[in-house]
XYZ file of N, CA, C and O in Angstrom:
648
model
N -8.950 64.987 6.694
C -10.177 64.245 6.590
C -10.816 64.450 5.214
O -11.314 63.492 4.625
N -10.795 65.647 4.743
C -11.390 65.964 3.451
C -10.622 65.252 2.340
O -11.218 64.715 1.407
N -9.296 65.216 2.466
C -8.473 64.560 1.443
C -8.780 63.066 1.397
O -8.887 62.478 0.320
N -8.978 62.446 2.553
C -9.300 61.023 2.608
C -10.649 60.751 1.956
O -10.813 59.764 1.232
N -11.615 61.608 2.187
C -12.929 61.432 1.572
C -12.856 61.593 0.058
O -13.495 60.838 -0.692
N -12.086 62.581 -0.415
C -11.921 62.760 -1.860
C -11.235 61.547 -2.492
O -11.621 61.082 -3.566
N -10.208 61.017 -1.823
C -9.494 59.848 -2.341
C -10.429 58.638 -2.402
O -10.436 57.890 -3.385
N -11.220 58.443 -1.331
C -12.172 57.328 -1.319
C -13.194 57.460 -2.449
O -13.521 56.474 -3.114
N -13.692 58.676 -2.686
C -14.667 58.896 -3.746
C -14.051 58.584 -5.112
O -14.687 57.939 -5.946
N -12.834 59.027 -5.342
C -12.183 58.769 -6.627
C -11.930 57.273 -6.824
O -12.090 56.748 -7.931
N -11.547 56.596 -5.757
C -11.320 55.138 -5.854
C -12.640 54.433 -6.166
O -12.689 53.557 -7.033
N -13.736 54.805 -5.490
C -15.033 54.189 -5.751
C -15.489 54.442 -7.191
O -16.009 53.541 -7.851
N -15.296 55.649 -7.680
C -15.659 55.964 -9.064
C -14.834 55.136 -10.044
O -15.364 54.659 -11.053
N -13.539 54.955 -9.763
C -12.686 54.156 -10.647
C -13.117 52.694 -10.638
O -13.101 52.018 -11.675
N -13.510 52.198 -9.484
C -13.998 50.814 -9.399
C -15.276 50.668 -10.208
O -15.448 49.688 -10.953
N -16.182 51.637 -10.104
C -17.438 51.580 -10.858
C -17.192 51.634 -12.361
O -17.902 50.995 -13.142
N -16.200 52.385 -12.791
C -15.875 52.464 -14.215
C -15.131 51.214 -14.693
O -14.975 51.005 -15.880
N -14.639 50.382 -13.761
C -13.941 49.157 -14.134
C -12.472 49.342 -14.414
O -11.863 48.514 -15.093
N -11.885 50.393 -13.904
C -10.468 50.652 -14.165
C -9.554 49.680 -13.423
O -8.379 49.542 -13.775
N -10.069 49.011 -12.399
C -9.247 48.067 -11.648
C -9.474 46.627 -12.097
O -8.900 45.703 -11.540
N -10.311 46.416 -13.093
C -10.555 45.069 -13.604
C -9.386 44.632 -14.486
O -8.798 45.427 -15.202
N -9.083 43.336 -14.454
C -8.064 42.722 -15.317
C -6.686 43.364 -15.168
O -5.963 43.532 -16.146
N -6.311 43.697 -13.957
C -4.952 44.192 -13.729
C -3.992 43.010 -13.737
O -4.357 41.888 -13.371
N -2.729 43.212 -14.158
C -1.776 42.095 -14.131
C -1.534 41.641 -12.696
O -1.356 42.452 -11.798
N -1.554 40.323 -12.497
C -1.323 39.767 -11.167
C -2.575 39.728 -10.308
O -2.498 39.408 -9.122
N -3.729 40.014 -10.862
C -4.973 40.018 -10.083
C -5.299 38.596 -9.637
O -5.232 37.655 -10.420
N -5.623 38.434 -8.378
C -5.992 37.130 -7.831
C -4.819 36.245 -7.495
O -4.993 35.112 -7.076
N -3.605 36.723 -7.663
C -2.413 35.936 -7.354
C -1.806 36.466 -6.062
O -1.894 37.652 -5.758
N -1.157 35.574 -5.276
C -0.554 36.049 -4.032
C 0.635 36.968 -4.314
O 1.312 36.850 -5.336
N 0.849 37.877 -3.405
C 1.990 38.780 -3.538
C 3.267 38.015 -3.244
O 3.333 37.240 -2.289
N 4.261 38.214 -4.030
C 5.548 37.558 -3.832
C 6.447 38.527 -3.058
O 7.216 39.287 -3.637
N 6.308 38.476 -1.736
C 7.085 39.373 -0.889
C 8.375 38.686 -0.470
O 8.403 37.478 -0.233
N 9.453 39.436 -0.319
C 10.684 38.833 0.191
C 10.509 38.397 1.642
O 9.610 38.860 2.348
N 11.381 37.504 2.071
C 11.259 36.931 3.409
C 11.417 37.953 4.529
O 10.938 37.730 5.633
N 12.097 39.044 4.287
C 12.345 39.962 5.393
C 11.079 40.691 5.843
O 11.081 41.364 6.860
N 9.953 40.527 5.132
C 8.683 41.104 5.569
C 7.985 40.200 6.590
O 7.090 40.659 7.289
N 8.349 38.950 6.653
C 7.737 38.003 7.573
C 8.597 37.921 8.836
O 9.776 37.579 8.754
N 8.033 38.190 10.012
C 8.861 38.148 11.225
C 9.353 36.741 11.568
O 10.353 36.597 12.261
N 8.681 35.689 11.086
C 9.091 34.312 11.384
C 9.734 33.630 10.185
O 9.681 32.412 10.060
N 10.358 34.395 9.320
C 10.935 33.829 8.102
C 11.987 32.774 8.408
O 12.053 31.748 7.746
N 12.811 32.995 9.411
C 13.884 32.045 9.715
C 13.311 30.740 10.234
O 13.797 29.649 9.917
N 12.214 30.815 11.026
C 11.588 29.605 11.548
C 10.927 28.810 10.421
O 11.061 27.584 10.352
N 10.264 29.500 9.521
C 9.627 28.819 8.393
C 10.664 28.176 7.478
O 10.469 27.064 6.981
N 11.771 28.878 7.235
C 12.837 28.291 6.415
C 13.447 27.072 7.093
O 13.752 26.074 6.432
N 13.644 27.120 8.406
C 14.184 25.980 9.141
C 13.240 24.784 9.039
O 13.678 23.658 8.783
N 11.944 25.029 9.234
C 10.976 23.934 9.167
C 10.922 23.329 7.773
O 10.837 22.118 7.612
N 10.983 24.163 6.750
C 10.954 23.670 5.375
C 12.221 22.869 5.073
O 12.173 21.792 4.487
N 13.372 23.395 5.492
C 14.652 22.749 5.207
C 14.778 21.407 5.933
O 15.242 20.423 5.363
N 14.343 21.354 7.188
C 14.483 20.142 7.989
C 13.303 19.187 7.844
O 13.337 18.080 8.360
N 12.249 19.626 7.152
C 11.075 18.774 6.976
C 10.291 18.606 8.266
O 9.693 17.561 8.503
N 10.286 19.620 9.122
C 9.595 19.547 10.403
C 8.130 19.920 10.238
O 7.784 20.767 9.428
N 7.289 19.286 11.024
C 5.873 19.611 11.035
C 5.503 19.871 12.491
O 5.726 19.029 13.353
N 4.957 21.016 12.753
C 4.561 21.370 14.116
C 3.047 21.224 14.230
O 2.297 21.942 13.580
N 2.620 20.279 15.040
C 1.201 20.050 15.267
C 0.863 20.390 16.717
O 1.716 20.266 17.594
N -0.375 20.766 16.984
C -0.783 20.934 18.386
C -0.644 19.598 19.105
O -0.761 18.530 18.492
N -0.387 19.629 20.414
C -0.163 18.371 21.150
C -1.294 17.357 21.004
O -1.037 16.159 20.893
N -2.540 17.824 20.979
C -3.650 16.871 20.880
C -3.648 16.150 19.532
O -3.882 14.942 19.458
N -3.336 16.874 18.479
C -3.293 16.262 17.143
C -2.080 15.338 17.034
O -2.163 14.235 16.479
N -0.937 15.758 17.587
C 0.266 14.919 17.552
C 0.031 13.611 18.299
O 0.471 12.550 17.864
N -0.684 13.671 19.425
C -0.984 12.442 20.169
C -1.918 11.530 19.382
O -1.790 10.309 19.444
N -2.853 12.098 18.626
C -3.715 11.268 17.774
C -2.894 10.552 16.715
O -3.082 9.363 16.453
N -1.966 11.277 16.117
C -1.100 10.676 15.093
C -0.240 9.581 15.723
O -0.088 8.486 15.167
N 0.328 9.869 16.894
C 1.158 8.878 17.577
C 0.351 7.650 17.979
O 0.845 6.520 17.890
N -0.893 7.859 18.415
C -1.749 6.744 18.803
C -2.060 5.858 17.600
O -2.053 4.632 17.698
N -2.304 6.483 16.458
C -2.597 5.706 15.248
C -1.385 4.899 14.789
O -1.532 3.811 14.245
N -0.190 5.415 15.020
C 1.028 4.738 14.566
C 1.660 3.862 15.642
O 2.669 3.204 15.380
N 1.087 3.829 16.835
C 1.725 3.106 17.941
C 1.793 1.607 17.689
O 2.833 0.984 17.932
N 0.717 0.999 17.203
C 0.735 -0.453 16.963
C 1.816 -0.829 15.960
O 2.537 -1.814 16.150
N 1.935 -0.054 14.907
C 2.968 -0.323 13.901
C 4.364 -0.176 14.517
O 5.260 -0.957 14.220
N 4.526 0.805 15.367
C 5.813 1.015 16.030
C 6.107 -0.129 16.991
O 7.255 -0.586 17.082
N 5.090 -0.611 17.699
C 5.283 -1.717 18.630
C 5.631 -3.005 17.896
O 6.395 -3.830 18.409
N 5.074 -3.185 16.702
C 5.343 -4.406 15.943
C 6.812 -4.531 15.552
O 7.291 -5.624 15.281
N 7.531 -3.424 15.509
C 8.956 -3.478 15.172
C 9.821 -3.859 16.368
O 10.996 -4.139 16.200
N 9.254 -3.851 17.559
C 10.018 -4.198 18.761
C 10.039 -5.707 18.930
O 9.114 -6.412 18.535
N 11.108 -6.208 19.556
C 11.291 -7.657 19.602
C 10.947 -8.294 20.941
O 10.729 -9.498 21.001
N 10.908 -7.533 22.034
C 10.617 -8.168 23.313
C 9.525 -7.415 24.070
O 9.251 -6.251 23.824
N 8.919 -8.115 25.002
C 7.772 -7.585 25.728
C 8.142 -6.402 26.612
O 7.362 -5.462 26.761
N 9.322 -6.404 27.185
C 9.746 -5.293 28.054
C 9.827 -3.988 27.270
O 9.406 -2.932 27.763
N 10.334 -4.053 26.053
C 10.419 -2.850 25.222
C 9.023 -2.354 24.856
O 8.777 -1.147 24.818
N 8.097 -3.276 24.613
C 6.718 -2.904 24.281
C 6.081 -2.206 25.481
O 5.463 -1.144 25.343
N 6.259 -2.793 26.666
C 5.706 -2.179 27.875
C 6.280 -0.778 28.100
O 5.556 0.157 28.437
N 7.565 -0.640 27.911
C 8.228 0.650 28.106
C 7.678 1.698 27.124
O 7.390 2.829 27.507
N 7.481 1.294 25.884
C 6.975 2.212 24.864
C 5.535 2.642 25.177
O 5.184 3.821 25.044
N 4.694 1.711 25.606
C 3.311 2.042 25.949
C 3.272 2.947 27.183
O 2.482 3.890 27.246
N 4.137 2.671 28.165
C 4.192 3.523 29.349
C 4.611 4.946 28.992
O 4.044 5.919 29.512
N 5.582 5.095 28.086
C 5.997 6.434 27.652
C 4.854 7.148 26.928
O 4.639 8.345 27.138
N 4.125 6.423 26.100
C 2.978 7.020 25.409
C 1.930 7.479 26.417
O 1.403 8.590 26.328
N 1.627 6.622 27.409
C 0.644 6.980 28.423
C 1.082 8.200 29.225
O 0.263 9.056 29.565
N 2.370 8.301 29.522
C 2.881 9.472 30.244
C 2.677 10.746 29.430
O 2.291 11.787 29.980
N 2.917 10.675 28.116
C 2.707 11.855 27.270
C 1.235 12.249 27.222
O 0.896 13.439 27.240
N 0.332 11.254 27.180
C -1.102 11.551 27.158
C -1.518 12.203 28.474
O -2.227 13.219 28.481
N -1.067 11.654 29.587
C -1.441 12.205 30.898
C -0.862 13.606 31.054
O -1.536 14.513 31.548
N 0.379 13.817 30.625
C 0.988 15.149 30.705
C 0.171 16.150 29.884
O -0.067 17.270 30.320
N -0.268 15.738 28.685
C -1.053 16.633 27.825
C -2.411 16.945 28.446
O -2.942 18.036 28.263
N -2.966 16.019 29.204
C -4.257 16.271 29.851
C -4.140 17.342 30.934
O -5.099 18.043 31.214
N -2.985 17.456 31.561
C -2.791 18.458 32.612
C -2.448 19.843 32.065
O -2.452 20.804 32.810
N -2.123 19.930 30.794
C -1.763 21.215 30.197
C -3.008 21.958 29.735
O -4.051 21.359 29.504
N -2.868 23.263 29.581
C -3.955 24.044 29.000
C -4.119 23.634 27.546
O -3.134 23.413 26.847
N -5.352 23.511 27.060
C -5.544 23.065 25.674
C -4.985 24.081 24.681
O -5.273 25.262 24.755
N -4.171 23.596 23.786
C -3.615 24.426 22.712
C -4.042 23.778 21.405
O -3.379 22.879 20.906
N -5.152 24.188 20.883
C -5.655 23.605 19.654
C -6.901 22.791 19.923
O -7.640 23.054 20.878
N -7.137 21.771 19.112
C -8.342 20.947 19.271
C -8.337 20.226 20.615
O -7.283 20.031 21.219
N -9.505 19.811 21.082
C -9.561 19.109 22.374
C -8.822 17.767 22.303
O -8.761 17.128 21.257
N -8.288 17.363 23.436
C -7.539 16.106 23.529
C -8.530 14.972 23.776
O -9.201 14.937 24.809
N -8.652 14.068 22.818
C -9.574 12.943 22.965
C -8.822 11.623 23.089
O -9.432 10.592 23.301
N -7.513 11.653 22.970
C -6.705 10.446 23.056
C -6.638 9.992 24.510
O -6.375 10.783 25.401
N -6.896 8.725 24.727
C -6.875 8.164 26.075
C -5.613 7.330 26.260
O -5.058 6.802 25.293
N -5.143 7.197 27.507
C -4.010 6.294 27.747
C -4.397 4.870 27.389
O -5.554 4.473 27.486
N -3.426 4.107 26.977
C -3.686 2.720 26.585
C -3.541 1.786 27.778
O -2.695 1.997 28.646
N -4.353 0.728 27.777
C -4.221 -0.327 28.778
C -2.991 -1.147 28.412
O -2.921 -1.738 27.325
N -2.023 -1.181 29.305
C -0.736 -1.816 28.989
C -0.910 -3.303 28.731
O -0.380 -3.841 27.751
N -1.657 -3.984 29.584
C -1.811 -5.439 29.444
C -2.533 -5.792 28.144
O -2.132 -6.718 27.437
N -3.580 -5.049 27.819
C -4.320 -5.330 26.582
C -3.456 -5.032 25.357
O -3.493 -5.783 24.369
N -2.661 -3.970 25.427
C -1.792 -3.627 24.293
C -0.709 -4.676 24.107
O -0.403 -5.070 22.977
N -0.130 -5.148 25.212
C 0.908 -6.197 25.122
C 0.294 -7.487 24.591
O 0.902 -8.178 23.762
N -0.919 -7.824 25.035
C -1.574 -9.044 24.544
C -1.867 -8.933 23.047
O -1.648 -9.898 22.290
N -2.325 -7.762 22.598
C -2.582 -7.574 21.164
C -1.278 -7.660 20.376
O -1.241 -8.237 19.283
N -0.201 -7.098 20.918
C 1.117 -7.190 20.271
C 1.554 -8.644 20.155
O 2.044 -9.072 19.100
N 1.376 -9.416 21.222
C 1.770 -10.831 21.198
C 0.937 -11.600 20.170
O 1.469 -12.464 19.454
N -0.361 -11.294 20.078
C -1.216 -11.962 19.084
C -0.761 -11.626 17.664
O -0.686 -12.508 16.803
N -0.470 -10.340 17.412
C -0.002 -9.953 16.070
C 1.337 -10.607 15.758
O 1.577 -11.049 14.629
N 2.188 -10.705 16.752
C 3.509 -11.332 16.554
C 3.343 -12.817 16.229
O 4.007 -13.342 15.331
N 2.449 -13.496 16.967
C 2.205 -14.915 16.700
C 1.605 -15.102 15.305
O 1.971 -16.043 14.586
N 0.702 -14.218 14.919
C 0.099 -14.316 13.580
C 1.150 -14.106 12.493
O 1.144 -14.810 11.473
N 2.061 -13.141 12.710
C 3.134 -12.924 11.723
C 4.065 -14.126 11.657
O 4.497 -14.526 10.569
N 4.361 -14.720 12.813
C 5.226 -15.909 12.827
C 4.549 -17.071 12.101
O 5.189 -17.793 11.317
N 3.261 -17.269 12.341
C 2.524 -18.339 11.664
C 2.482 -18.090 10.158
O 2.649 -19.014 9.360
N 2.273 -16.831 9.768
C 2.251 -16.482 8.346
C 3.601 -16.753 7.694
O 3.675 -17.291 6.587
N 4.683 -16.411 8.384
C 6.014 -16.653 7.806
C 6.302 -18.151 7.730
O 6.919 -18.621 6.773
N 5.834 -18.921 8.743
C 6.004 -20.379 8.679
C 5.230 -20.965 7.499
O 5.719 -21.838 6.788
N 4.010 -20.464 7.302
C 3.186 -20.950 6.199
C 3.832 -20.636 4.852
O 3.902 -21.492 3.970
N 4.348 -19.413 4.716
C 5.022 -19.045 3.469
C 6.273 -19.885 3.237
O 6.550 -20.303 2.115
N 7.036 -20.134 4.306
C 8.238 -20.964 4.174
C 7.864 -22.383 3.758
O 8.535 -22.988 2.905
N 6.798 -22.913 4.336
C 6.363 -24.266 3.972
C 5.909 -24.302 2.511
O 6.209 -25.265 1.785
N 5.209 -23.263 2.058
C 4.797 -23.207 0.653
C 6.003 -23.132 -0.276
O 6.017 -23.771 -1.329
N 7.010 -22.355 0.117
C 8.214 -22.263 -0.708
C 8.944 -23.597 -0.774
O 9.429 -24.005 -1.835
N 9.013 -24.300 0.362
C 9.655 -25.624 0.375
C 8.872 -26.571 -0.517
O 9.464 -27.330 -1.297
N 7.529 -26.541 -0.411
C 6.696 -27.395 -1.258
C 6.909 -27.075 -2.738
O 7.021 -27.973 -3.571
N 6.979 -25.778 -3.064
C 7.169 -25.375 -4.456
C 8.540 -25.834 -4.961
O 8.651 -26.321 -6.101
N 9.564 -25.700 -4.134
C 10.904 -26.167 -4.536
C 10.915 -27.681 -4.726
O 11.522 -28.198 -5.675
N 10.238 -28.374 -3.831
C 10.171 -29.840 -3.911
C 9.441 -30.267 -5.184
O 9.884 -31.183 -5.892
N 8.332 -29.588 -5.504
C 7.591 -29.913 -6.725
C 8.420 -29.605 -7.963
O 8.397 -30.375 -8.939
N 9.156 -28.509 -7.934
C 10.003 -28.164 -9.071
C 11.094 -29.207 -9.256
O 11.420 -29.589 -10.386
N 11.646 -29.670 -8.141
C 12.704 -30.680 -8.237
C 12.134 -31.994 -8.770
O 12.743 -32.649 -9.614
N 10.938 -32.367 -8.298
C 10.322 -33.606 -8.764
C 9.959 -33.508 -10.243
O 10.135 -34.464 -10.992
N 9.435 -32.371 -10.671
C 9.082 -32.242 -12.077
C 10.343 -32.224 -12.931
O 10.330 -32.697 -14.061
N 11.450 -31.715 -12.408
C 12.728 -31.744 -13.120
C 13.211 -33.161 -13.310
O 13.761 -33.517 -14.348
N 13.001 -34.008 -12.305
C 13.392 -35.421 -12.424
C 12.571 -36.112 -13.502
O 13.075 -36.893 -14.272
N 11.291 -35.829 -13.531
C 10.437 -36.465 -14.534
C 10.880 -36.059 -15.932
O 10.923 -36.876 -16.831
N 11.223 -34.794 -16.102
C 11.669 -34.348 -17.421
C 12.964 -35.052 -17.811
O 13.127 -35.464 -18.928
N 13.852 -35.176 -16.858
C 15.111 -35.845 -17.179
C 14.860 -37.290 -17.597
O 15.460 -37.782 -18.525
N 13.970 -37.954 -16.899
C 13.670 -39.338 -17.256
C 13.075 -39.390 -18.658
O 13.435 -40.228 -19.454
N 12.172 -38.487 -18.949
C 11.541 -38.482 -20.257
C 12.585 -38.276 -21.342
O 12.645 -39.014 -22.309
N 13.430 -37.248 -21.144
C 14.453 -36.999 -22.151
C 15.491 -38.114 -22.157
O 16.008 -38.482 -23.200
N 15.792 -38.638 -20.988
C 16.753 -39.744 -20.932
C 16.245 -40.954 -21.685
O 16.974 -41.610 -22.413
N 14.964 -41.303 -21.543
C 14.383 -42.432 -22.237
C 14.363 -42.172 -23.717
O 14.612 -43.070 -24.525
N 14.089 -40.965 -24.111
C 14.041 -40.624 -25.518
C 15.412 -40.789 -26.160
O 15.538 -41.287 -27.265
N 16.429 -40.346 -25.443
C 17.792 -40.457 -25.981
C 18.175 -41.936 -26.073
O 18.788 -42.362 -27.051
N 17.805 -42.740 -25.080
C 18.153 -44.159 -25.092
C 17.449 -44.857 -26.254
O 18.004 -45.745 -26.883
N 16.218 -44.503 -26.558
C 15.489 -45.139 -27.627
C 16.144 -44.890 -28.970
O 16.136 -45.739 -29.838
N 16.692 -43.699 -29.157
C 17.333 -43.364 -30.425
C 18.629 -44.153 -30.600
O 19.043 -44.425 -31.706
N 19.283 -44.483 -29.523
C 20.586 -45.135 -29.656
C 20.491 -46.570 -30.019
O 19.671 -47.289 -30.167
């Protein structure tokens, strides 16, 4: 006990004198080898595979935000319904589990409303693609017509010279 008190006193005196100021590596993290970390293999696996582990409530929020985009890539209504049902099952399963992390605020989606919104977005994309195709056809037609006019102009010019 006495030795510990003497050591503490000497350390405090050295700090007061400023002997620990401006040491090399001050304020920088220690570069310890991996064998000091008990989960080194798990961290290396996650880094190597690009895995991200989120609490279930946060993962469901991310999935909910990306669900519409994921549904837009599907081509038929049955696949959309199946995907929404799987999402709802995951939300309900997470509600029955003990909370691990932030509270779960994600609610199951209404299947009919989600399918109707998907159909509306699909129709809007189809209309947009039709509109773009019509504009491209119009632009090609105008280019072809202007090409004809140029040919006539140059053709008339050549005929006049002859």
